[in-house]
Short mmCIF file of C-alpha atoms in Angstrom, two decimals:
data_model
loop_
_atom_site.label_atom_id
_atom_site.label_comp_id
_atom_site.label_asym_id
_atom_site.label_seq_id
_atom_site.Cartn_x
_atom_site.Cartn_y
_atom_site.Cartn_z
CA ALA A 126 80.19 88.49 104.75
CA GLN A 127 81.94 91.75 103.25
CA LYS A 128 78.88 93.36 101.21
CA ILE A 129 81.35 96.62 99.91
CA THR A 130 84.14 95.23 98.15
CA GLN A 131 86.72 98.06 97.21
CA THR A 132 89.37 95.66 95.62
CA GLN A 133 92.00 98.37 95.10
CA PRO A 134 93.97 99.19 98.22
CA GLY A 135 96.58 101.57 96.79
CA MET A 136 96.58 103.14 93.38
CA PHE A 137 98.82 106.05 91.96
CA VAL A 138 97.95 107.57 88.86
CA GLN A 139 99.56 110.46 87.02
CA GLU A 140 98.60 113.69 87.40
CA LYS A 141 96.18 115.44 85.12
CA GLU A 142 95.11 112.04 83.89
CA ALA A 143 92.13 110.27 84.57
CA VAL A 144 91.93 106.77 87.23
CA THR A 145 88.98 104.34 88.16
CA LEU A 146 88.18 103.04 91.71
CA ASP A 147 86.36 99.98 92.36
CA CYS A 148 83.97 99.37 94.02
CA THR A 149 81.22 96.49 94.23
CA TYR A 150 78.24 95.38 96.24
CA ASP A 151 76.07 92.88 97.87
CA THR A 152 72.29 93.64 98.57
CA SER A 153 68.95 92.02 98.31
CA ASP A 154 67.14 95.28 98.82
CA PRO A 155 65.77 96.64 95.50
CA SER A 156 66.48 99.77 96.58
CA TYR A 157 69.59 101.82 97.86
CA GLY A 158 71.70 104.60 97.57
CA LEU A 159 75.19 104.59 96.27
CA PHE A 160 77.58 106.72 98.08
CA TRP A 161 81.46 107.89 97.68
CA TYR A 162 83.75 110.11 100.07
CA LYS A 163 86.70 111.11 100.18
CA GLN A 164 89.02 111.11 103.67
CA PRO A 165 92.04 113.32 103.20
CA SER A 166 95.30 113.05 105.83
CA SER A 167 93.48 115.45 108.02
CA GLY A 168 90.59 112.83 108.38
CA GLU A 169 87.60 114.90 107.07
CA MET A 170 85.00 112.43 105.53
CA ILE A 171 84.24 114.52 102.60
CA PHE A 172 81.22 113.30 100.33
CA LEU A 173 81.91 113.37 96.73
CA ILE A 174 78.84 111.29 94.75
CA TYR A 175 75.69 109.53 94.99
CA GLN A 176 74.13 106.79 93.04
CA GLY A 177 70.41 106.11 93.44
CA SER A 178 69.22 102.02 92.11
CA TYR A 179 66.35 103.39 90.54
CA ASP A 180 68.22 106.02 88.89
CA GLN A 181 68.88 105.86 85.05
CA GLN A 182 72.14 107.70 84.04
CA ASN A 183 75.35 107.91 85.80
CA ALA A 184 75.60 110.24 88.10
CA THR A 185 78.13 113.05 87.85
CA GLU A 186 79.71 115.89 89.71
CA GLY A 187 82.28 117.65 88.35
CA ARG A 188 85.67 115.88 87.75
CA TYR A 189 83.56 112.83 89.33
CA SER A 190 81.58 109.91 87.43
CA LEU A 191 80.05 107.14 89.01
CA ASN A 192 80.08 104.12 86.52
CA PHE A 193 77.23 102.43 88.18
CA GLN A 194 76.85 98.84 86.39
CA LYS A 195 73.60 97.71 88.18
CA ALA A 196 73.36 94.30 86.89
CA ARG A 197 76.93 93.49 88.04
CA LYS A 198 76.46 95.41 91.10
CA SER A 199 79.54 97.34 90.91
CA ALA A 200 79.49 101.33 91.43
CA ASN A 201 82.95 102.16 90.38
CA LEU A 202 84.12 106.17 90.75
CA VAL A 203 86.16 107.63 87.91
CA ILE A 204 88.16 110.64 88.58
CA SER A 205 89.22 112.80 85.48
CA ALA A 206 92.14 115.04 85.04
CA SER A 207 93.58 114.22 88.78
CA GLN A 208 94.97 117.20 90.85
CA LEU A 209 97.36 116.34 93.74
CA GLY A 210 94.56 117.29 95.58
CA ASP A 211 92.93 114.05 95.00
CA SER A 212 95.47 111.89 97.14
CA ALA A 213 93.30 110.67 99.46
CA MET A 214 91.32 107.96 100.96
CA TYR A 215 88.28 107.03 99.26
CA PHE A 216 85.45 105.09 100.27
CA CYS A 217 82.79 103.28 98.64
CA ALA A 218 79.55 102.96 100.79
CA MET A 219 75.79 101.98 100.86
CA ARG A 220 72.80 102.79 102.16
CA GLU A 221 69.62 100.68 102.16
CA GLY A 222 66.69 99.75 104.09
CA LEU A 223 65.75 103.56 103.52
CA GLY A 224 62.54 105.10 106.49
CA THR A 225 62.63 101.21 108.02
CA SER A 226 64.21 100.29 111.29
CA TYR A 227 67.55 99.07 109.23
CA ASP A 228 68.00 102.01 107.43
CA LYS A 229 71.78 101.49 107.60
CA VAL A 230 75.68 103.37 105.65
CA ILE A 231 78.00 100.61 105.28
CA PHE A 232 81.39 101.33 104.18
CA GLY A 233 83.90 99.50 102.05
CA PRO A 234 88.01 98.65 103.39
CA GLY A 235 88.49 101.95 100.45
CA THR A 236 91.34 102.54 97.84
CA SER A 237 94.02 105.21 99.03
CA LEU A 238 94.76 106.67 95.81
CA SER A 239 98.12 109.02 95.50
CA VAL A 240 98.49 111.51 92.92
CA ILE A 241 102.24 111.84 91.28
CA PRO A 242 103.28 115.53 89.85
CA ASP B 297 76.94 125.80 108.69
CA VAL B 298 76.03 121.91 109.17
CA LYS B 299 77.63 120.81 112.01
CA VAL B 300 77.84 117.29 113.78
CA THR B 301 80.15 117.72 116.85
CA GLN B 302 82.48 114.89 118.48
CA SER B 303 82.78 115.68 122.28
CA SER B 304 86.96 115.23 121.99
CA ARG B 305 89.43 114.54 119.46
CA TYR B 306 91.87 112.66 121.38
CA LEU B 307 91.20 110.48 124.20
CA VAL B 308 93.23 108.61 126.44
CA LYS B 309 92.50 105.92 128.86
CA ARG B 310 92.95 102.40 130.97
CA THR B 311 92.06 99.41 130.71
CA GLY B 312 88.62 98.44 132.89
CA GLU B 313 87.37 102.44 132.83
CA LYS B 314 84.03 103.52 131.56
CA VAL B 315 84.58 105.25 128.36
CA PHE B 316 81.85 107.76 127.14
CA LEU B 317 82.17 109.77 123.58
CA GLU B 318 79.29 112.14 122.19
CA CYS B 319 77.98 113.20 119.28
CA VAL B 320 75.67 116.23 118.58
CA GLN B 321 74.14 117.29 115.31
CA ASP B 322 72.36 120.31 114.19
CA MET B 323 70.52 119.65 111.25
CA ASP B 324 67.53 117.71 113.24
CA HIS B 325 68.04 114.19 111.42
CA GLU B 326 66.29 111.19 112.51
CA ASN B 327 69.63 109.12 111.53
CA MET B 328 72.65 108.81 113.64
CA PHE B 329 75.52 106.62 113.44
CA TRP B 330 78.39 105.15 115.41
CA TYR B 331 81.37 103.89 113.35
CA ARG B 332 85.16 102.53 114.24
CA GLN B 333 87.88 103.39 111.67
CA ASP B 334 90.61 101.01 111.40
CA PRO B 335 93.99 100.91 108.68
CA GLY B 336 93.12 98.61 106.07
CA LEU B 337 89.26 97.95 107.34
CA GLY B 338 87.36 101.11 106.46
CA LEU B 339 84.91 102.05 108.27
CA ARG B 340 83.07 99.36 110.66
CA LEU B 341 79.18 100.15 111.43
CA ILE B 342 79.13 99.91 115.53
CA TYR B 343 75.39 100.87 116.21
CA PHE B 344 72.80 103.26 114.30
CA SER B 345 69.72 104.94 115.33
CA TYR B 346 66.85 106.17 113.22
CA ASP B 347 64.92 107.84 116.05
CA VAL B 348 65.31 108.80 119.21
CA LYS B 349 65.47 105.75 122.44
CA MET B 350 65.56 103.41 119.29
CA LYS B 351 68.84 101.72 118.04
CA GLU B 352 70.51 99.04 116.20
CA LYS B 353 73.33 96.65 115.76
CA GLY B 354 75.83 97.55 113.19
CA ASP B 355 78.45 94.71 112.07
CA ILE B 356 80.59 94.89 115.41
CA PRO B 357 78.80 95.83 118.36
CA GLU B 358 80.43 94.00 120.72
CA GLY B 359 81.53 95.66 123.77
CA TYR B 360 79.87 98.73 123.10
CA SER B 361 76.43 99.98 123.39
CA VAL B 362 74.34 103.41 122.64
CA SER B 363 72.27 105.38 124.03
CA ARG B 364 69.99 108.15 122.31
CA GLU B 365 68.07 110.04 124.67
CA LYS B 366 67.24 113.32 122.47
CA LYS B 367 67.11 113.68 118.66
CA GLU B 368 70.65 115.22 118.53
CA ARG B 369 72.64 113.40 120.71
CA PHE B 370 74.11 109.53 119.95
CA SER B 371 76.45 108.39 122.71
CA LEU B 372 78.99 105.60 122.64
CA ILE B 373 79.59 103.82 125.74
CA LEU B 374 82.34 101.66 125.99
CA GLU B 375 81.41 99.69 129.35
CA SER B 376 84.83 97.98 130.18
CA ALA B 377 87.92 99.77 127.75
CA SER B 378 90.11 96.96 126.55
CA THR B 379 93.30 97.79 124.16
CA ASN B 380 91.35 96.29 121.17
CA GLN B 381 88.79 99.34 121.59
CA THR B 382 92.38 101.61 120.94
CA SER B 383 90.71 103.08 117.06
CA MET B 384 89.35 106.47 115.34
CA TYR B 385 85.51 106.71 116.29
CA LEU B 386 83.07 108.69 113.98
CA CYS B 387 80.26 109.73 114.10
CA ALA B 388 77.87 110.28 111.09
CA SER B 389 73.90 111.62 110.69
CA THR B 390 71.56 111.81 107.87
CA ARG B 391 67.85 112.74 107.21
CA GLY B 392 66.05 109.51 107.39
CA GLY B 393 62.71 108.59 105.82
CA VAL B 394 62.23 110.05 101.99
CA SER B 395 65.67 110.27 100.13
CA TYR B 396 69.05 108.68 99.95
CA ASN B 397 70.85 111.64 101.58
CA GLU B 398 74.46 111.82 102.07
CA GLN B 399 75.90 111.32 105.32
CA PHE B 400 77.37 114.13 107.93
CA PHE B 401 80.54 113.17 109.84
CA GLY B 402 82.07 114.59 112.91
CA PRO B 403 86.17 115.40 112.96
CA GLY B 404 86.72 111.57 115.13
CA THR B 405 87.74 111.01 118.07
CA ARG B 406 91.66 109.37 118.62
CA LEU B 407 91.06 106.84 121.42
CA THR B 408 93.90 105.06 122.91
CA VAL B 409 93.60 102.21 125.53
CA LEU B 410 96.34 101.59 127.39
#
């Protein structure tokens, strides 16, 4: 069963506008971490933001913020003031089992974001 | 500058060949991972390792094996390559144990099996 769901295969946003990329996850572990990565056309994976399951506040990193709704098991990425360089694939990921033999990171299918001038 | 390196950027092999993909990290990370990336499917976890000589199956281990003889090196082995293993392979590493650190990725190996 898919543990990370990203329901938007592709999205468009106007330059300078804000955009929300959806992510829902499934885990029975009380402790886990949620990540967002960006993959531009060059192929490199770029870490954007992290949210811990016990963190009280939503994570923010510059123009990126993570809208964490624990009860709904959702971890949406919000990009404010979109730039042309934001055009890329975006992956939501979850790490669970920290420090155990099943300490692993799994990814969603990704969302392709295109920023329109 | 931290680094995860992969032995090849591009690789072309024939069906039935044995294929080795090597990954080396210089960050003294405990955990290492192999993923394959296919359009529309994202990154799917093949195998991961939390320590030397330890390995765990991910979501799609069939047709693959791994080896971790040294902490810095994690090898992915295709015992008998098949055309459905044509894909982009990504290696990643992260610190284990105490906190949820992000992963660091290699540049990827694009494998074509003819």
